[in-house]
Coordinates of C-alpha atoms in Angstrom, one line a residue:
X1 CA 211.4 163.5 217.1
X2 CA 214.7 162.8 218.7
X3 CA 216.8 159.8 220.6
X4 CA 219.6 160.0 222.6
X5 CA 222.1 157.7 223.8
X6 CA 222.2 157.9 227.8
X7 CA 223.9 154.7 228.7
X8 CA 225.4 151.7 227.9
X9 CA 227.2 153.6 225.4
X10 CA 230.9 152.2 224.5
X11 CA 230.0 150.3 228.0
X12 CA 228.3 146.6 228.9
X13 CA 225.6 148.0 231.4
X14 CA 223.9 150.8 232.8
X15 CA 221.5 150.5 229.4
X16 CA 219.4 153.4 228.9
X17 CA 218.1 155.5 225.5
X18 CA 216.0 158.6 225.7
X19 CA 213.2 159.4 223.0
X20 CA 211.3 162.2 222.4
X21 CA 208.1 161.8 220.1
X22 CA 205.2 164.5 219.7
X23 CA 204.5 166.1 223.7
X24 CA 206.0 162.2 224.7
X25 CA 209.2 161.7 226.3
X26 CA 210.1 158.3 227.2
X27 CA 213.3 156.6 228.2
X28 CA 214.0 152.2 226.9
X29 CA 215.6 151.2 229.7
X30 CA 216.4 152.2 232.7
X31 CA 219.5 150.3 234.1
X32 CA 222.4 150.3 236.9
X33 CA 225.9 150.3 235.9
X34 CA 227.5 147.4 237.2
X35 CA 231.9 146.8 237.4
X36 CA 233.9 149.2 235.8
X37 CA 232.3 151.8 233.8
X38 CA 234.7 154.1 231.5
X39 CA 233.3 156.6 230.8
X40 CA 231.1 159.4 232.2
X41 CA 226.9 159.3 231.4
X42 CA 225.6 162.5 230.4
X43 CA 221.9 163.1 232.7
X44 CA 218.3 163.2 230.7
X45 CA 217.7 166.2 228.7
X46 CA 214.4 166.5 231.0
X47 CA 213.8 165.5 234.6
X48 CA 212.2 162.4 235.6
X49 CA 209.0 163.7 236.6
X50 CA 209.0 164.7 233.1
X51 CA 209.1 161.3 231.9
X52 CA 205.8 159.7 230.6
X53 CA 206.9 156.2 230.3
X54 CA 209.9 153.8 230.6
X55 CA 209.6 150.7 228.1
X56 CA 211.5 147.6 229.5
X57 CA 213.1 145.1 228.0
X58 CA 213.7 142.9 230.6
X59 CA 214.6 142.3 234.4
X60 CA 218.0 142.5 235.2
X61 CA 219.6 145.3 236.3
X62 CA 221.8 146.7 234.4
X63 CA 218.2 147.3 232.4
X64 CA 215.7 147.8 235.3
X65 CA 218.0 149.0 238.3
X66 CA 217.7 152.5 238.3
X67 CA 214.2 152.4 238.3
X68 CA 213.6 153.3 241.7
X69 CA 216.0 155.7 241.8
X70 CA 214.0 157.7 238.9
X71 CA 211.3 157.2 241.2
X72 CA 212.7 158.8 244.3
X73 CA 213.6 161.4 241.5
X74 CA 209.9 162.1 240.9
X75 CA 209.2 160.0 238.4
X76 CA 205.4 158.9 238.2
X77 CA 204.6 157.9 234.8
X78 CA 204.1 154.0 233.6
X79 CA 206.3 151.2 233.2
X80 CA 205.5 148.7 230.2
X81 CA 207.0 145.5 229.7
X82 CA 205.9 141.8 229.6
X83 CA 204.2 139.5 232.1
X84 CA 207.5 138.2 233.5
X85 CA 209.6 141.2 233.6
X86 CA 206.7 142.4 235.7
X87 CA 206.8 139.5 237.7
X88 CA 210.7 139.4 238.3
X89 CA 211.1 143.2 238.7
X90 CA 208.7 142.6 241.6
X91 CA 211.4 140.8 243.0
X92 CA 214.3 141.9 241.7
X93 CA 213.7 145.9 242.6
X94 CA 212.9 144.8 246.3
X95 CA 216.2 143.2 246.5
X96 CA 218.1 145.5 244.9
X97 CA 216.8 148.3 246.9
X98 CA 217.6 145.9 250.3
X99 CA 221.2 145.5 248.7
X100 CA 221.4 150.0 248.7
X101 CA 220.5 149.9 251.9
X102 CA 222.4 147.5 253.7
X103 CA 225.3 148.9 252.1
X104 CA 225.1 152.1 253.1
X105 CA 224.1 150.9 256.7
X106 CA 227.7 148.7 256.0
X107 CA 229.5 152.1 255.6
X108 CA 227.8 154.6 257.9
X109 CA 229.1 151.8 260.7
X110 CA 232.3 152.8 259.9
X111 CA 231.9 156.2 259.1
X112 CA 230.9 156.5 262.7
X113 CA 233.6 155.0 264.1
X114 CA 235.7 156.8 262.1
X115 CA 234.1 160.4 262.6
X116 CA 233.3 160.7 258.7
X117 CA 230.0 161.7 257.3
X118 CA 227.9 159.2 256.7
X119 CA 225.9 158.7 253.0
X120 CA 222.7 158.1 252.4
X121 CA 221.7 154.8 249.7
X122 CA 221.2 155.1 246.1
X123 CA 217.3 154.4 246.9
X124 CA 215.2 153.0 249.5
X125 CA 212.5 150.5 249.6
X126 CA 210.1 152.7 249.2
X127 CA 211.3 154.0 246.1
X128 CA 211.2 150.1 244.9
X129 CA 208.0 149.3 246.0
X130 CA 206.6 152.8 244.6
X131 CA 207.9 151.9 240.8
X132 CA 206.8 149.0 241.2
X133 CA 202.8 149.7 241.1
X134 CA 203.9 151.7 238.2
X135 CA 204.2 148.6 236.0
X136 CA 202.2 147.9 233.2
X137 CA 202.8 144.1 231.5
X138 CA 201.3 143.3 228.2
X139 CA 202.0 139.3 226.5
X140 CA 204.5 138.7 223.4
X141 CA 202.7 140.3 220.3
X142 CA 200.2 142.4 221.5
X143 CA 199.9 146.2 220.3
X144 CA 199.7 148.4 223.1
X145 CA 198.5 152.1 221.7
X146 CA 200.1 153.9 224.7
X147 CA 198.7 157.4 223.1
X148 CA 198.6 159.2 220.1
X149 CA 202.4 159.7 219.8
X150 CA 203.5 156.2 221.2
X151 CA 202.8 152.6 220.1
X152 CA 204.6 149.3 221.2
X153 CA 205.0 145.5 220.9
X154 CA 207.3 143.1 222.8
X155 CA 209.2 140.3 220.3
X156 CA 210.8 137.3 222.7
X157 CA 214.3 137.9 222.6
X158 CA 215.7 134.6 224.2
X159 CA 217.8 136.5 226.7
X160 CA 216.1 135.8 230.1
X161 CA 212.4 134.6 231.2
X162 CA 210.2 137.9 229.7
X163 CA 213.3 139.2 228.0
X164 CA 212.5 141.2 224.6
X165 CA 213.0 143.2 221.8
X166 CA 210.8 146.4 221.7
X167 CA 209.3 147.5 218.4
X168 CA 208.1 151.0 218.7
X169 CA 206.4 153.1 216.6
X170 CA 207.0 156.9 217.4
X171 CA 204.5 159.4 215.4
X172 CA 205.1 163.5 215.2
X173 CA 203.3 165.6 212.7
X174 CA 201.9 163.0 211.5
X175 CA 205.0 161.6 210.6
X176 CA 205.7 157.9 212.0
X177 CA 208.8 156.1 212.3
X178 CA 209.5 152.6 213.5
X179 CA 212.6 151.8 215.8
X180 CA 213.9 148.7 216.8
X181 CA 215.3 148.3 220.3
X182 CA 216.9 145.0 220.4
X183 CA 217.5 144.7 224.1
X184 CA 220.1 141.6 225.0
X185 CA 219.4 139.0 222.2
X186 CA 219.4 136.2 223.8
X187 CA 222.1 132.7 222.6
X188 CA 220.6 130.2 220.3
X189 CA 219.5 126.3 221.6
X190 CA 219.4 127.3 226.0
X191 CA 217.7 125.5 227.9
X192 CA 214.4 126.1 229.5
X193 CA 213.1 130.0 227.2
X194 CA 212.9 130.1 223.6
X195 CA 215.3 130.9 221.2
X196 CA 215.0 134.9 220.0
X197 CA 212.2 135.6 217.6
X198 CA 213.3 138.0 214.6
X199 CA 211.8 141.2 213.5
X200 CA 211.8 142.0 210.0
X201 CA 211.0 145.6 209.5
X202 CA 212.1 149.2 211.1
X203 CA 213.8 152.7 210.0
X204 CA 216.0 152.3 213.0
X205 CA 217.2 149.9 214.9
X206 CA 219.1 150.5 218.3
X207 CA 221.6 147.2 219.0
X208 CA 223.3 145.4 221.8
X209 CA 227.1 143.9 220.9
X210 CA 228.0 142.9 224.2
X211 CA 229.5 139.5 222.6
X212 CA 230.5 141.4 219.6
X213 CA 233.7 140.6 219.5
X214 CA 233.6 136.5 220.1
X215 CA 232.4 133.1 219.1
X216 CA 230.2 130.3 221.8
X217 CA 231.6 126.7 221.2
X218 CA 229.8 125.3 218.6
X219 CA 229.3 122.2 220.2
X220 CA 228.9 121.9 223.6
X221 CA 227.6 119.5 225.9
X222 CA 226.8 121.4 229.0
X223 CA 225.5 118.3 230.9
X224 CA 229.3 116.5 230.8
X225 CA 231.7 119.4 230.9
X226 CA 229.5 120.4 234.4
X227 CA 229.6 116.6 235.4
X228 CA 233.4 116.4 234.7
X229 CA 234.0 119.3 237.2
X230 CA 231.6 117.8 239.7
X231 CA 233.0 114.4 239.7
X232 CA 236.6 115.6 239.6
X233 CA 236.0 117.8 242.7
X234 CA 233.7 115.9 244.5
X235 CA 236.4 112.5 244.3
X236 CA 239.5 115.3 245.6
X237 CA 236.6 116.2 248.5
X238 CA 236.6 119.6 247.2
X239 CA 233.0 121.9 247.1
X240 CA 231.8 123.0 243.5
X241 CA 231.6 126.8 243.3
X242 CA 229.4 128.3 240.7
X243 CA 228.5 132.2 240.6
X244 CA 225.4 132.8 239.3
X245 CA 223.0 135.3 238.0
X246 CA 219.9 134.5 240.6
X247 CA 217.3 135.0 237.6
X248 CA 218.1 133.1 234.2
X249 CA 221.2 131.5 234.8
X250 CA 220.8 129.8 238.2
X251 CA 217.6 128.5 236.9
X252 CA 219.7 127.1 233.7
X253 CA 222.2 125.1 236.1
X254 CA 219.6 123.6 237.8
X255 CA 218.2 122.2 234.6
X256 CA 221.7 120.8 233.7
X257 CA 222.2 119.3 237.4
X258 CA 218.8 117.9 237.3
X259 CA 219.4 116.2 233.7
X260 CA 223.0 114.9 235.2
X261 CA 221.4 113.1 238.4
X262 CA 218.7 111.3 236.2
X263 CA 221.2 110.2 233.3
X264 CA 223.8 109.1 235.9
X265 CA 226.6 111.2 235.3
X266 CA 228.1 111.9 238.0
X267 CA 229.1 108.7 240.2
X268 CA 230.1 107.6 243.9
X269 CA 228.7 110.3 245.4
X270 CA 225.2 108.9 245.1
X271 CA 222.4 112.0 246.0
X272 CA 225.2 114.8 246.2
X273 CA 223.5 117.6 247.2
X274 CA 223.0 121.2 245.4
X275 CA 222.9 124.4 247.6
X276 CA 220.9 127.4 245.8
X277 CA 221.8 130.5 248.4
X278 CA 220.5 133.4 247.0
X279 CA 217.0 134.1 248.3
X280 CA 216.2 135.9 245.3
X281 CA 217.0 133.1 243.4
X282 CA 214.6 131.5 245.4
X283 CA 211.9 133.7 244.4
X284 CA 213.0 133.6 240.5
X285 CA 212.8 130.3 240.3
X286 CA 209.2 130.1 241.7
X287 CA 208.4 133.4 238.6
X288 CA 209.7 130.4 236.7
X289 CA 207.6 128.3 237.3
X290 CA 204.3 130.7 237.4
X291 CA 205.7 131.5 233.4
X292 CA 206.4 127.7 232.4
X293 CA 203.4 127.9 229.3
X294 CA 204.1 131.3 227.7
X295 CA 207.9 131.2 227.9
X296 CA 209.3 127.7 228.1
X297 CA 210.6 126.0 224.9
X298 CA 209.1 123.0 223.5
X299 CA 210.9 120.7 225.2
X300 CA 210.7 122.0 228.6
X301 CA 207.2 122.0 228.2
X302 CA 207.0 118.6 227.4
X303 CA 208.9 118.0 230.1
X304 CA 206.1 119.6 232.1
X305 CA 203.6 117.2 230.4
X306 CA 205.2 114.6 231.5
X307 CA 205.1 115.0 235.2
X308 CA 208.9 116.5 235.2
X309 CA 209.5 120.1 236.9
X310 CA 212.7 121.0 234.6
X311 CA 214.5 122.8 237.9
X312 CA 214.1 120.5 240.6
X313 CA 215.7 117.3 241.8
X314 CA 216.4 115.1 245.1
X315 CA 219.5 116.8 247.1
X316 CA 218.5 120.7 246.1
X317 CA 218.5 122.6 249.1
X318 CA 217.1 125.9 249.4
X319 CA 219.0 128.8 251.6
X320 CA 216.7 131.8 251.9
X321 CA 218.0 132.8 255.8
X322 CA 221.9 134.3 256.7
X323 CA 221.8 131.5 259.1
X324 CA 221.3 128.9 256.5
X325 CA 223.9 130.3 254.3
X326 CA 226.6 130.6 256.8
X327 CA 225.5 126.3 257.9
X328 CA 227.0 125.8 254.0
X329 CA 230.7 126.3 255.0
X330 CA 230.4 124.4 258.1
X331 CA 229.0 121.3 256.4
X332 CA 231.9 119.4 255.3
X333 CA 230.7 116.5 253.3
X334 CA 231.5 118.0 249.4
X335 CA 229.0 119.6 247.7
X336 CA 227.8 122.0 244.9
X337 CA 227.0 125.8 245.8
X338 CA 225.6 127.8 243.5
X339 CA 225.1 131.8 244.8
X340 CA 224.9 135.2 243.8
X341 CA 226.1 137.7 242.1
X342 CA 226.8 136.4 239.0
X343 CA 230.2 138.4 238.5
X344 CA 231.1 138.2 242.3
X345 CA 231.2 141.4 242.5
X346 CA 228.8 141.7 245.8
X347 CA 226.0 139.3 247.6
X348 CA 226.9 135.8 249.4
X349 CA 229.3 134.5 246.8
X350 CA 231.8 136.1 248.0
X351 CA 231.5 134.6 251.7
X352 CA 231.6 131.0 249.7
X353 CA 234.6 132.3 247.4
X354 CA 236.2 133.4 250.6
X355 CA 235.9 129.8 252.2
X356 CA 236.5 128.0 249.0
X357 CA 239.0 129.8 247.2
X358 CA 242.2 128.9 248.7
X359 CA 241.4 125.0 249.0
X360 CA 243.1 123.5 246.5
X361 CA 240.5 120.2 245.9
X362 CA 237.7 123.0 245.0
X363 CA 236.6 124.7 241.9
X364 CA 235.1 127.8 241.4
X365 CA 233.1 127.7 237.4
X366 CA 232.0 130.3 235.5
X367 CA 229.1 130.2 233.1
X368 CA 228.5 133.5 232.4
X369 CA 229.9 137.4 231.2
X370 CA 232.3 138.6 233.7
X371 CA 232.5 142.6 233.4
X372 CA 235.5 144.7 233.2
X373 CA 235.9 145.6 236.7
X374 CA 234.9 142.6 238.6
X375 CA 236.3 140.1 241.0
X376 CA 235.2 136.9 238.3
X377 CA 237.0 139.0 235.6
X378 CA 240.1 139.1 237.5
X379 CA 239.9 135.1 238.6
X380 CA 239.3 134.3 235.1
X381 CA 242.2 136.4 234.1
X382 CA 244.5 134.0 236.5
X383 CA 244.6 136.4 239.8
X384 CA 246.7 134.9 242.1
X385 CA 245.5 136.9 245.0
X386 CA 242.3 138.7 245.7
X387 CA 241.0 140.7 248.6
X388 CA 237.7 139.7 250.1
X389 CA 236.5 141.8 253.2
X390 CA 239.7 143.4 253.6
X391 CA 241.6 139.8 253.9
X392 CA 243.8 138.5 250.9
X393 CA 243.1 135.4 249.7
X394 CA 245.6 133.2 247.7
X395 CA 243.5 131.5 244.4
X396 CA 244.6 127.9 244.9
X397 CA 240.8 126.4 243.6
X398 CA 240.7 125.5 239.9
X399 CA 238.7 128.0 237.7
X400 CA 236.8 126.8 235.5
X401 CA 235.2 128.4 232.5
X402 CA 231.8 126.6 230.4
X403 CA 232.1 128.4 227.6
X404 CA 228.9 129.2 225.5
X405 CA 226.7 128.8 228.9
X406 CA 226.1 132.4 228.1
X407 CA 222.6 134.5 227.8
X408 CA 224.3 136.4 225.1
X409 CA 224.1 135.9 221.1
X410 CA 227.7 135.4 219.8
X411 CA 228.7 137.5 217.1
X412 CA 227.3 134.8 214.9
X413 CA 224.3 135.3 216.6
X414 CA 223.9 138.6 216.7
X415 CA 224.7 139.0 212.6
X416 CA 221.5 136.3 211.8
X417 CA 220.1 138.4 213.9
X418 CA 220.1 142.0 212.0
X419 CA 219.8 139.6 208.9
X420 CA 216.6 139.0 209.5
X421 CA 215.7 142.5 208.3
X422 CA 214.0 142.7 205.4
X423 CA 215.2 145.8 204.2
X424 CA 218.1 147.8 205.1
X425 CA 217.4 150.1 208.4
X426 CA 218.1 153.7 207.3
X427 CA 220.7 153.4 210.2
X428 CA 221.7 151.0 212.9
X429 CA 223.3 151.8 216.4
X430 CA 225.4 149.7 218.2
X431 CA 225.4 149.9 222.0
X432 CA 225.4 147.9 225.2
X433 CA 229.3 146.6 224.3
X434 CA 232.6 147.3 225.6
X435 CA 234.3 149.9 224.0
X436 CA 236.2 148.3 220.8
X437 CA 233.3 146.1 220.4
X438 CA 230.7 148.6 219.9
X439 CA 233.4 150.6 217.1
X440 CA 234.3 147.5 215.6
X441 CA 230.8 146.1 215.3
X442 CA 229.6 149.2 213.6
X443 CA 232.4 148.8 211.3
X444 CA 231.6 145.3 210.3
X445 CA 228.3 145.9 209.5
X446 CA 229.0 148.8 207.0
X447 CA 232.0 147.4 205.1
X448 CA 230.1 143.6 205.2
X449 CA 226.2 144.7 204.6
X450 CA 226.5 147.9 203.7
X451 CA 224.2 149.8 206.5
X452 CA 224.6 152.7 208.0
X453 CA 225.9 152.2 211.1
X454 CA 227.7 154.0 213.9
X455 CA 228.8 153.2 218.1
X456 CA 227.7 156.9 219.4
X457 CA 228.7 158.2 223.0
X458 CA 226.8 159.2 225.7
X459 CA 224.9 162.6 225.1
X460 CA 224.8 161.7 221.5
X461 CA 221.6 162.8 219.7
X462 CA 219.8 161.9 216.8
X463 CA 216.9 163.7 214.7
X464 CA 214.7 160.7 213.6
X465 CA 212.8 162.4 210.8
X466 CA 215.5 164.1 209.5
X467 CA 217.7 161.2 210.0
X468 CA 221.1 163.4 210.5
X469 CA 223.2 163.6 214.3
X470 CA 222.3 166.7 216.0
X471 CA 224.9 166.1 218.4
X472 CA 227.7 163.7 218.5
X473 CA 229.3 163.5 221.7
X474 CA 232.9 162.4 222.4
X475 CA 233.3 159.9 225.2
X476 CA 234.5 161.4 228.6
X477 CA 236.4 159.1 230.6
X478 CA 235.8 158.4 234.0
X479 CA 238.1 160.3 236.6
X480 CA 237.9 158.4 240.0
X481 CA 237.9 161.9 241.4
X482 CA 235.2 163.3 239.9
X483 CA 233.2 160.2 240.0
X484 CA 233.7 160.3 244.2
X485 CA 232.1 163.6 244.1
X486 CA 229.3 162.8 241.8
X487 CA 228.5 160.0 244.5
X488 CA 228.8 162.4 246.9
X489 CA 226.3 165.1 245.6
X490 CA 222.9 162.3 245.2
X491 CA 221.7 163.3 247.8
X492 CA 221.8 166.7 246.8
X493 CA 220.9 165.5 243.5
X494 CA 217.5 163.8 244.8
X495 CA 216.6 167.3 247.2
X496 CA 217.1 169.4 243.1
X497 CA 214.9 166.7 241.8
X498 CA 212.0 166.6 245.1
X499 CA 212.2 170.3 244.2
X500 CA 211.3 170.3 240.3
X501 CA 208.7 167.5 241.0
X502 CA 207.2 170.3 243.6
X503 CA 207.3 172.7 240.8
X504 CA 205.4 169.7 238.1
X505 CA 202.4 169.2 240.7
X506 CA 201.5 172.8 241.5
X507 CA 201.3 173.5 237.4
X508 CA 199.2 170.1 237.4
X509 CA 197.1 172.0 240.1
X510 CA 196.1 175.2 238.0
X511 CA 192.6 175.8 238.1
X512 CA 191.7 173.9 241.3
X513 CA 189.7 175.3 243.9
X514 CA 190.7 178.3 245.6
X515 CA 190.3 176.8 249.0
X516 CA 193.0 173.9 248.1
X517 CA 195.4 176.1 246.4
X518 CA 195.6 178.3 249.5
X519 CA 196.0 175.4 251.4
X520 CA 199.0 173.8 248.6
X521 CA 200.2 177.3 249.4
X522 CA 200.5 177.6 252.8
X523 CA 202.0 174.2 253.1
X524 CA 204.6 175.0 250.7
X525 CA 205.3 178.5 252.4
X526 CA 205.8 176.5 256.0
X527 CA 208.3 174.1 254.3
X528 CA 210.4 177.0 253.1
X529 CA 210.2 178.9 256.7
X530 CA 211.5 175.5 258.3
X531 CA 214.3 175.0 255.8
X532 CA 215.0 178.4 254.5
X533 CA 218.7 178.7 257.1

């Protein structure tokens, strides 16, 4: 019985832990890395169509995003998680898989004009819409026996709608051992989802730090700090900026904006109106609507009882079509826009930051984790310049940072958190932080509560019964070089992978019929003549 550490190691994203229990082999996560990733991921021990299941914690993707690409890699196993993971991966795998391949569209453009070779995506939708009838959802509390070796329940973490922690209990030899994978624990007292529910027992635990490292305000009124920005750029005749996560935080600022148009908060520009342009935001907040009973908090719901819906309010307009979205910047009358991604590091954002950014009566506000790497990061470091479709941009807008809008425990947060335990985990593993964080963290919690605790690397493996490293890996920092040719070889990578998939569905084919066998045969012995150069 075995895990190892595959990503979101000593990094914020790309989360993703590989276990081994009896004849299962499972991965938690499955997630893109997103901004600037430091060092080098090792690849599964086993190929993908070796995997039996993935277990999700929840929908975003640096969590869910390389789940097609496992797909298009021959993976055919099952995907559990809860009822709204299920129902925002739906949406959140189609668009991502839209995003590869209007990118690589983008560039093979220019690749043709420049005689270069052109690249294929990541994945296609067909590799999203394949995974996704893979998926499995199962409500809060519920054990799910997935087979002899395997058995599961999902805690609410109070990260994102459907967001939680995954208690699994692995059993080899009869030997069973519960682990704890804590997925993003979610900030205390947000509106709309619950706060995170604790777990009080396991032998191991496997922990997120992304916030580690840092303190939320401990009292803050979201409601006026976003009204004073709104009324202070509205009255220059500036627009409100806001990146935003389309699923989980989008849906928060809507809650705050509809709270500040009923209370009166803003005043003089009676019915100012709110653009959402993100049609997957779109679709996320209609999942969050379908979810209102099992995942709302208590006063949301009430809300509900009431007559209220919690996200909605005269002056939202919805902006689904590129038409619509580029109509934004041509409307002058000042306004709120809130679009995606959440650390502007792709999507329509950056066409609003592009209008918006050098007007010195706007704002651009962050209310969320900017990434190492990423365009927010750098504006919230004070950039004076940035480049946006190859055009520099002077930063004349006021940033704005809401601190302690944030989907993230604190370090506060996350120390109640592994409180909670009953009894001391025979070890505790800190990942899903940036690199200091995830070393320091580990630190704090042996020195402060005595645990065992360590940050391991990717490639790093542990023996669960045993309870000692079988390997500890050193991190391997990211050469841009070697990284360009990694990108280059996928597509190499995904003919390697077709090929051992090949190899998995003719030994699932022993004993068939001699008639289909020849058949399998012959088809396979064709192939090879066509491509065999």
């Amino acid at each position: 019985m075995k895990l190892e550490f595959i990503g979101a190691n000593h990094e914020v994203t790309g989360s993703c832990h590989y276990l081994e229990a009896g004849g299962t082999r499972l991965f938690v996560d499955c997630g893109m890395e997103q901004g600037q990733n430091v060092y080098e991921n090792v690849e599964p021990p086993v190929s993908c169509s070796q995997i039996d299941f993935v277990l999700l914690t929840h929908a975003h993707i640096d969590h869910a995003g390389y789940l097609p690409l496992i797909y298009a890699r021959g993976f055919r196993g099952r995907v559990i998680t809860t009822e709204a993971t299920a129902d925002l991966c739906d949406i959140m795998l189609r668009d991502s898989a839209h995003i590869q391949e209007m990118e690589a569209e983008w560039k093979n453009r220019k690749a043709r004009r420049a005689g270069k070779e052109e690249v294929a995506p990541l994945y296609e939708m067909k590799d999203a819409l394949g995974v996704i009838s893979l998926i499995e959802s199962y409500p809060y509390g519920e054990l799910v026996k997935l087979n002899e070796d395997i058995t599961v329940r999902f805690t609410d973490a109070g990260h994102l709608l459907g967001s939680a922690s995954i208690e699994v209990w692995a059993t080899e030899e009869e030997i069973t051992k519960k682990l704890v994978f804590s997925g993003d624990i979610g900030n205390k007292h947000k509106p709309l989802i619950q706060d995170p529910h604790y777990i009080d027992t396991a032998d191991y635990v496997i922990m997120e730090c992304t916030y580690g490292d840092r303190y939320h305000k401990k009292v803050v009124n979201y409601e006026q700090d976003l009204a004073r920005i709104i009324q202070e750029t509205l009255d220059r005749g500036g627009n409100v900026v806001i990146p935003a996560f389309a699923v989980g935080r989008t849906q928060e600022l809507l809650y705050f904006i509809r709270q500040i148009k009923a209370d009166g908060l803003v005043t003089g520009h009676d019915g100012f109106e709110v653009y959402v342009d993100s049609p997957l935001a779109v679709e996320a907040t209609h999942v969050f609507k379908q979810n209102m009973m099992e995942c709302f908090d208590e006063e949301t719901k009430a809300l509900v009882a009431q007559g209220i819906n919690p996200i909605e309010f005269p002056g939202l307009r919805l902006s689904v079509t590129s038409e619509e979205s580029k109509n934004i910047n041509f409307e002058t009358t000042p306004k709120v826009i809130i679009s995606a991604a959440g650390m502007c590091d792709a999507g329509r954002i950056r066409h609003h930051l592009k209008h918006n950014l050098w007007r010195r009566e706007c704002s651009v506000i962050f209310a969320g984790y900017q990434a190492e790497g990423t365009l927010g990061r750098s504006l919230l470091e004070g950039a004076k310049e940035v480049k946006l479709f190859g055009e520099s941009i002077d930063v004349e807008a006021h940033i704005e940072l809401i601190d302690g809008i944030s989907g993230h425990a604190d370090r506060d947060g996350l120390l109640e958190w592994i409180h909670a335990f009953k009894e001391k985990p025979a070890h505790v593993f800190m990942v899903h932080g940036e690199d200091e964080v995830c070393s320091s963290f580990a630190e704090g919690l042996k020195t402060d509560m005595g645990l065992e605790a360590s940050a391991p690397f990717s490639g790093s493996v542990f023996d669960l019964i045993a309870g000692a490293w079988i390997r500890e890996a050193a991190g391997i920092p990211i050469v841009k070089a070697a990284a360009a040719k990694k990108k280059a070889s996928s597509v190499y990578s995904r003919l390697l992978a077709a090929g051992e998939r090949l190899l998995q569905v003719i030994r699932r084919n022993e004993g068939g019929a001699n008639k289909d066998l020849a058949r399998f045969t012959d088809q396979i012995m064709s192939l090879c003549d066509k491509w065999d150069r």
